Short mmCIF file of C-alpha atoms in Angstrom, two decimals:
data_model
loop_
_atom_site.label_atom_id
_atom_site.label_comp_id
_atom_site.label_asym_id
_atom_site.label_seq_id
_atom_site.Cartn_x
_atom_site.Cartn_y
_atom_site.Cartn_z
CA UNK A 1362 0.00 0.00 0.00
CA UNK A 1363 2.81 2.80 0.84
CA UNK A 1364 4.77 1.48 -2.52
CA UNK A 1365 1.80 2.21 -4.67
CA UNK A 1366 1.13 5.51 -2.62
CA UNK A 1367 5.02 6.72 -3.65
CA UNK A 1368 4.47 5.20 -6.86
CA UNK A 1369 1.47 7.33 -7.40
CA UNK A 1370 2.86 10.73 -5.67
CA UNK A 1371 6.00 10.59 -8.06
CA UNK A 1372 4.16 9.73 -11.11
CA UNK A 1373 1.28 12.51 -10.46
CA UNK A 1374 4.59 15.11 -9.97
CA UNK A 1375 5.83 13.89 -13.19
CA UNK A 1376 2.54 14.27 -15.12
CA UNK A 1377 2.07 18.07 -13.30
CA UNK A 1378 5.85 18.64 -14.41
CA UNK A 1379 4.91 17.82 -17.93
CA UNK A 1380 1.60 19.76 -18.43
CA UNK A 1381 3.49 22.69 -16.99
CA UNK A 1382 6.40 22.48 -19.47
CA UNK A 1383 3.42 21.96 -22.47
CA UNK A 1384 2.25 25.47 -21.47
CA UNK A 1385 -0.40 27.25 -20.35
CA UNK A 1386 -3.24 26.65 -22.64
CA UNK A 1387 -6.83 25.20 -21.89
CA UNK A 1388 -7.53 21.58 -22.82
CA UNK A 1389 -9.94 22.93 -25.57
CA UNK A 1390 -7.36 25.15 -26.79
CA UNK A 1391 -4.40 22.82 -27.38
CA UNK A 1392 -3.49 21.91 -30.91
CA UNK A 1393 -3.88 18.38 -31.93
CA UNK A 1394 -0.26 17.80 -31.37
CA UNK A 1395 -0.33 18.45 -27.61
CA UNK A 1396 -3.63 17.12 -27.20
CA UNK A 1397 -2.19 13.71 -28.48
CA UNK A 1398 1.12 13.96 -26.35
CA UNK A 1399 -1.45 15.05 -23.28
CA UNK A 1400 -3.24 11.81 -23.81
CA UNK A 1401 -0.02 9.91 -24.25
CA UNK A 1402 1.21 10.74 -21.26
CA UNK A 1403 -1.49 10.28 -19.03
CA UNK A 1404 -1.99 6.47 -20.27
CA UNK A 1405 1.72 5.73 -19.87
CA UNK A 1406 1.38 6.55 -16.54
CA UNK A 1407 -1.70 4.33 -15.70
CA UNK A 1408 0.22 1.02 -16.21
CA UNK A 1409 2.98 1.64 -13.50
CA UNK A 1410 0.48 3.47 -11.32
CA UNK A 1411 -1.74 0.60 -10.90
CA UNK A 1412 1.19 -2.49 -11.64
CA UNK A 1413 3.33 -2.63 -8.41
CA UNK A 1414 5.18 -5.20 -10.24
CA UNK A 1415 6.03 -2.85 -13.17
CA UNK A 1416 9.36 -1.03 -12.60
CA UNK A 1417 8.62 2.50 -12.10
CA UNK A 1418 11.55 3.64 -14.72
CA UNK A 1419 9.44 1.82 -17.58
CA UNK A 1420 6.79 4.46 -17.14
CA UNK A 1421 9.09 7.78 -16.06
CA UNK A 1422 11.50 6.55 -19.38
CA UNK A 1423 8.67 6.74 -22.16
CA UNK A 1424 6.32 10.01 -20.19
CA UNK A 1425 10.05 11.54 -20.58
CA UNK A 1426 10.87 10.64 -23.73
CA UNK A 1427 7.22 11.87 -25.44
CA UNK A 1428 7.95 15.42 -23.37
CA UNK A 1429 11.25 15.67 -24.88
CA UNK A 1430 9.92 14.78 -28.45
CA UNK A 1431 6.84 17.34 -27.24
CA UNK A 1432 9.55 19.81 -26.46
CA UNK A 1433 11.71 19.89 -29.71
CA UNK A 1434 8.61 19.91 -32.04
CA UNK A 1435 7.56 22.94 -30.27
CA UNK A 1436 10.74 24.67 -30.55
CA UNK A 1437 11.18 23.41 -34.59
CA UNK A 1438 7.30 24.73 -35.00
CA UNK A 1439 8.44 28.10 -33.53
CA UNK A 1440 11.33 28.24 -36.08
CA UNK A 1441 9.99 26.44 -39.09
CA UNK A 1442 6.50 27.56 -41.03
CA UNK A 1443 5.83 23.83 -42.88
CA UNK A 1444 6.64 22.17 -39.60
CA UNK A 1445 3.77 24.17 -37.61
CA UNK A 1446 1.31 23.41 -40.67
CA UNK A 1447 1.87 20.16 -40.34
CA UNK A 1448 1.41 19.80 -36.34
CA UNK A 1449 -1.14 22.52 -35.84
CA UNK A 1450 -2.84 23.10 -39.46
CA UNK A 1451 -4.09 26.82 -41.03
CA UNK A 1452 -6.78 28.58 -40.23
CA UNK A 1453 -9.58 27.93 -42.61
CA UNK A 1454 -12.19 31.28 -44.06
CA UNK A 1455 -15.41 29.87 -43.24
CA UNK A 1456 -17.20 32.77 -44.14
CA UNK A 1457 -15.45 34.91 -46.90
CA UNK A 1458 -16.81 38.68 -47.74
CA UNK A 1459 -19.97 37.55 -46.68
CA UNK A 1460 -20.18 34.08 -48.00
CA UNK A 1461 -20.18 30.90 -46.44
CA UNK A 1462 -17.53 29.02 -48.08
CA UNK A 1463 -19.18 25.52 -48.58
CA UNK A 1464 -15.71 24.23 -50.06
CA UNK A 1465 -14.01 24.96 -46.65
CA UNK A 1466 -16.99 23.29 -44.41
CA UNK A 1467 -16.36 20.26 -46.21
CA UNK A 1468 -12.71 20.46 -45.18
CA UNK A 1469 -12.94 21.32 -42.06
CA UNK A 1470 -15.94 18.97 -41.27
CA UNK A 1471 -17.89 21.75 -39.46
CA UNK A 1472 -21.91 21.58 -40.31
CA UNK A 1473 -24.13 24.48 -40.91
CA UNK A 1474 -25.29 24.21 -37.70
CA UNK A 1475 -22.40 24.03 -36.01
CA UNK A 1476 -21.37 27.62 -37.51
CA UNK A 1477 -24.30 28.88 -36.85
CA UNK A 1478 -23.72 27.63 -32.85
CA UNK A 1479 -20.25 29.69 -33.17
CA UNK A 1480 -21.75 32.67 -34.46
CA UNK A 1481 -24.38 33.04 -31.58
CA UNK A 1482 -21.93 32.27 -29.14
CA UNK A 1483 -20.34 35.43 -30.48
CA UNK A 1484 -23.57 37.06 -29.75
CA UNK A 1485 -23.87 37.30 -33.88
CA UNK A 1486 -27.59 36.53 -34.93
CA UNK A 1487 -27.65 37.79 -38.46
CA UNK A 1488 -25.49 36.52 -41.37
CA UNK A 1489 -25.58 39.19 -42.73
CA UNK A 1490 -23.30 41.68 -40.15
CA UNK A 1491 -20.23 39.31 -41.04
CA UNK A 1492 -17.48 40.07 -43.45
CA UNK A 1493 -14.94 37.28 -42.57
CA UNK A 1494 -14.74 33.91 -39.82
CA UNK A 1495 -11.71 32.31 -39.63
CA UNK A 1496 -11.57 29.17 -38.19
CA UNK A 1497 -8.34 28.74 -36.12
CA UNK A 1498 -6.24 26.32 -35.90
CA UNK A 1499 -7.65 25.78 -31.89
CA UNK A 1500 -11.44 25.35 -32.96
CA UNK A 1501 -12.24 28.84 -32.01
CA UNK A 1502 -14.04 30.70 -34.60
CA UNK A 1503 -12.59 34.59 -35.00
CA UNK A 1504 -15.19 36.52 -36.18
CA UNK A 1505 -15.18 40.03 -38.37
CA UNK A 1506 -18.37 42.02 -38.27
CA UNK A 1507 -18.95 44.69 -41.06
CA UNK A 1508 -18.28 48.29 -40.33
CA UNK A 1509 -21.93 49.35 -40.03
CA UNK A 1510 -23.05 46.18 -37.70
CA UNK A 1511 -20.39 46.99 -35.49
CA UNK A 1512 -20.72 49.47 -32.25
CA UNK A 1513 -18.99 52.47 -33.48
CA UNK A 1514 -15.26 53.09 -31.73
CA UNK A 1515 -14.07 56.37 -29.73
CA UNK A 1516 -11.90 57.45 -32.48
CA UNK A 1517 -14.61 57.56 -35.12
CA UNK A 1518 -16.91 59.43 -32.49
CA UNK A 1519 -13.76 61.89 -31.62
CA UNK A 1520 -14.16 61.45 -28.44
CA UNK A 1521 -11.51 61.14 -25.55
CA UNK A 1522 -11.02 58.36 -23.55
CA UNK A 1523 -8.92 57.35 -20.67
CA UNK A 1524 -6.42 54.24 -21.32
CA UNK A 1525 -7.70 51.44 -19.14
CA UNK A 1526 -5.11 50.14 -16.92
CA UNK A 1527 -4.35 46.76 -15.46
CA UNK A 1528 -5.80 45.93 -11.87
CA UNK A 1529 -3.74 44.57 -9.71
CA UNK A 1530 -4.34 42.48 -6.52
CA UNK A 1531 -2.28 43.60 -3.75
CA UNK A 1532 -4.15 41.68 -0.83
CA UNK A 1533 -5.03 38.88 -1.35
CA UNK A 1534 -7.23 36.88 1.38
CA UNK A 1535 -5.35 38.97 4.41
CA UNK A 1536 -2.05 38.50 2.50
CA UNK A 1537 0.09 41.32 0.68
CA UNK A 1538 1.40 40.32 -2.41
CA UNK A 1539 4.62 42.21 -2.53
CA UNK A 1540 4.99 41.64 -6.94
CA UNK A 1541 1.88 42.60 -7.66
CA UNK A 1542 2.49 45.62 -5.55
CA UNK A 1543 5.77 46.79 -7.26
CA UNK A 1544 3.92 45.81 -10.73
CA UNK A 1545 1.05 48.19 -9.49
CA UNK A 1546 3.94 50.87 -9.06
CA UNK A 1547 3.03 51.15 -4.94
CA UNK A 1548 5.23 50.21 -1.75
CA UNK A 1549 3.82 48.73 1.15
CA UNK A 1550 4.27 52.53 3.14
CA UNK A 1551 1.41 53.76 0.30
CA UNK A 1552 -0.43 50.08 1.17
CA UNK A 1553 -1.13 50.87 4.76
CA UNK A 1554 -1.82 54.85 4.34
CA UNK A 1555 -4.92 53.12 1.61
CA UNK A 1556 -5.95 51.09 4.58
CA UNK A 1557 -5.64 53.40 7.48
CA UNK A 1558 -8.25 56.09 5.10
CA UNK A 1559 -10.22 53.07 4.84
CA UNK A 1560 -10.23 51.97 8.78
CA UNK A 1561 -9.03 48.54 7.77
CA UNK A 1562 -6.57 46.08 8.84
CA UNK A 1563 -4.52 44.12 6.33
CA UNK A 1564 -5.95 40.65 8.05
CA UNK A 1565 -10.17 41.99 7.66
CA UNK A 1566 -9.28 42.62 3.37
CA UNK A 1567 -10.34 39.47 1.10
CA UNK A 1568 -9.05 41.47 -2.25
CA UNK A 1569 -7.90 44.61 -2.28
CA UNK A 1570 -6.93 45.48 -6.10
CA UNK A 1571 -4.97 48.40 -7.49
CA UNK A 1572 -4.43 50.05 -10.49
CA UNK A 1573 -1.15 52.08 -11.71
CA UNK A 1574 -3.51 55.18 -11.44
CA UNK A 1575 -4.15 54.73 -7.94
CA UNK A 1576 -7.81 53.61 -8.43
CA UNK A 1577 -8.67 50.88 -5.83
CA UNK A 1578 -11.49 47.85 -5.43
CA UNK A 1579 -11.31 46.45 -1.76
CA UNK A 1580 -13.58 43.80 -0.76
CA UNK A 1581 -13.91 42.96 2.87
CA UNK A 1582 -14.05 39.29 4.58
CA UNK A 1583 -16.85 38.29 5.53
CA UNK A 1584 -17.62 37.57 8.79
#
């Protein structure tokens, strides 16, 4: 029982390991490529996780060797244009000036309906308000609307807007998080002047967020 709890602790590091070096993506954002290695992985490791009598080197030797392979393609995609086509595929024009392109449906195995599901979950009703969708290479669907469907933008308005900033969050559950501070452009001396105008300890703030413009959210703990 403590072998196959080990077995299973060093095995569930490796597989965390692995992910980690894959990148940050979503599972339904991963190309084909590291959805496959993904897979891969996770059944190598099965056999040694459950098989006490299986040397755990047969399963570390092959999850490492399919990272490794993971690992140069990536690098040879990131440096070669053929190489990514062939891993990851193009983005296919579903919809082209306005048209559906039946052609590229057929290639891409996507039904009428299925575009049509895309489009509303763009919150795009009408056919007609699209010039272009793309199809990445992902299974998103990137989707541009026609000039006069489209809300119309600050600049063609003329009207001045403030930059939004990034927000920032500086306490976190009671905690200060001294890089997201600095990143904010604030030092803990400006942290506790914020919280002594508020009447608040650092230990009663859930989230207290911060922007480089000094504009603040703080949420209490409840309780």
């Amino acid at each position: 029982m403590v072998i196959t709890l080990i077995r299973t602790v060093v095995l569930y590091g490796v597989l965390i390991f692995a992910v980690r070096l894959m990148g940050k993506r979503q599972v339904g954002e991963m190309e084909p490529a590291e959805f496959v290695v993904t897979m891969l992985v996770a059944n190598l490791a099965a056999a040694p996780m459950q098989e006490n009598t299986l040397p755990l080197v047969t399963g570390l030797v092959p999850i490492c060797t399919v990272l490794g392979l993971e690992l140069i393609l990536a690098v040879l995609s990131l440096k070669s244009i053929p190489v990514r086509r062939l891993l990851c595929g193009s983005p296919l024009l579903l919809i082209r000036d306005g048209k559906v392109d039946q052609r590229a449906l057929k290639m891409s195995r996507v039904s009428m309906d299925e575009l049509l599901q895309k489009l509303r979950e763009k919150d795009v009703f009408d056919l007609k308000a699209i010039r272009h969708a793309v199809l990445e290479t992902d299974g998103e669907l990137s989707v541009l609307r026609r000039a006069e469907y489209g809300p119309p933008s600050a600049r063609a308005m003329g009207v001045q807007v403030q930059q939004a900033e990034l927000c920032y969050a500086v306490i976190s559950d009671g905690k200060v998080q001294k890089k997201e501070l600095a990143r904010a452009g604030f030092d803990e001396l400006w942290l506790q002047r914020e919280l002594k105008a508020l009447g608040l300890s650092q230990k009663d703030v859930f989230l207290f967020a911060a922007d480089p413009r000094g504009g603040s959210l703080v949420i209490k703990k409840e309780g």
